[in-house]
Amino acid sequence: MVRHEINIKRFQHLKDSGASIVIADANIFVDDEIIMTLKDARTGVFHGIAYPDYPHKSANAVGGIMMKEKP
């Protein structure tokens, strides 16, 4: 059995954009044994984002591309 315990620390609904964001801590258990702890995990729901390559694997499917710092 897998169990998730989530402690929501902050929730914000952004009225202008209709987006929502959450910051939370979480523990994940398998058969009552903790297997993972997350601190300050951040996620959100945003309107108007579309990936034309979905559901195929792409840079968008793994979180996008990080910009490299200029030397």
XYZ file of C-alpha atoms in Angstrom:
71
model
C 0.000 0.000 0.000
C 1.292 3.469 -0.907
C 0.324 6.458 1.249
C 1.080 10.145 0.685
C 0.918 12.634 3.571
C 0.959 16.218 2.323
C 1.247 19.320 4.491
C 0.249 22.352 2.424
C 2.238 25.330 3.688
C 1.045 27.911 1.203
C -1.690 28.130 -1.405
C -2.254 31.121 -3.629
C -4.804 31.721 -6.358
C -3.706 34.456 -8.748
C -6.949 36.152 -9.786
C -5.544 38.063 -12.766
C -4.180 34.977 -14.537
C -6.426 32.312 -13.016
C -3.335 30.330 -11.990
C -2.895 28.608 -8.627
C 0.338 27.678 -6.835
C 1.071 25.445 -3.841
C 4.125 24.977 -1.618
C 4.072 21.831 0.527
C 6.058 19.246 2.460
C 5.263 15.569 1.933
C 6.099 12.083 3.144
C 5.606 8.984 0.999
C 5.131 5.597 2.651
C 5.055 2.046 1.286
C 3.529 -0.497 3.664
C 3.844 2.085 6.487
C 7.588 2.527 5.875
C 8.695 6.019 4.842
C 10.530 5.911 1.515
C 10.749 9.603 0.598
C 10.451 13.046 2.149
C 9.917 16.232 0.165
C 10.463 19.723 1.581
C 9.146 22.923 0.010
C 7.864 21.158 -3.113
C 6.250 23.633 -5.515
C 3.597 23.014 -8.112
C 0.925 24.957 -9.885
C -1.888 25.042 -12.375
C -1.568 27.578 -15.168
C -3.962 28.522 -17.973
C -2.953 28.937 -21.580
C 0.065 26.609 -21.591
C 0.045 24.170 -24.507
C 2.674 21.711 -25.700
C 2.067 20.757 -29.337
C 4.180 17.589 -28.930
C 2.138 16.193 -26.000
C 1.973 13.256 -25.198
C 5.218 12.416 -27.003
C 8.549 12.679 -25.151
C 10.261 16.028 -25.641
C 12.123 18.727 -23.726
C 8.694 19.989 -22.582
C 7.814 16.572 -21.148
C 10.767 16.667 -18.732
C 10.364 20.203 -17.446
C 11.707 22.264 -20.301
C 15.193 23.494 -20.970
C 17.262 25.368 -18.391
C 19.131 28.408 -19.665
C 22.906 28.189 -19.243
C 24.669 31.083 -17.583
C 26.746 33.273 -19.836
C 30.509 33.114 -19.140
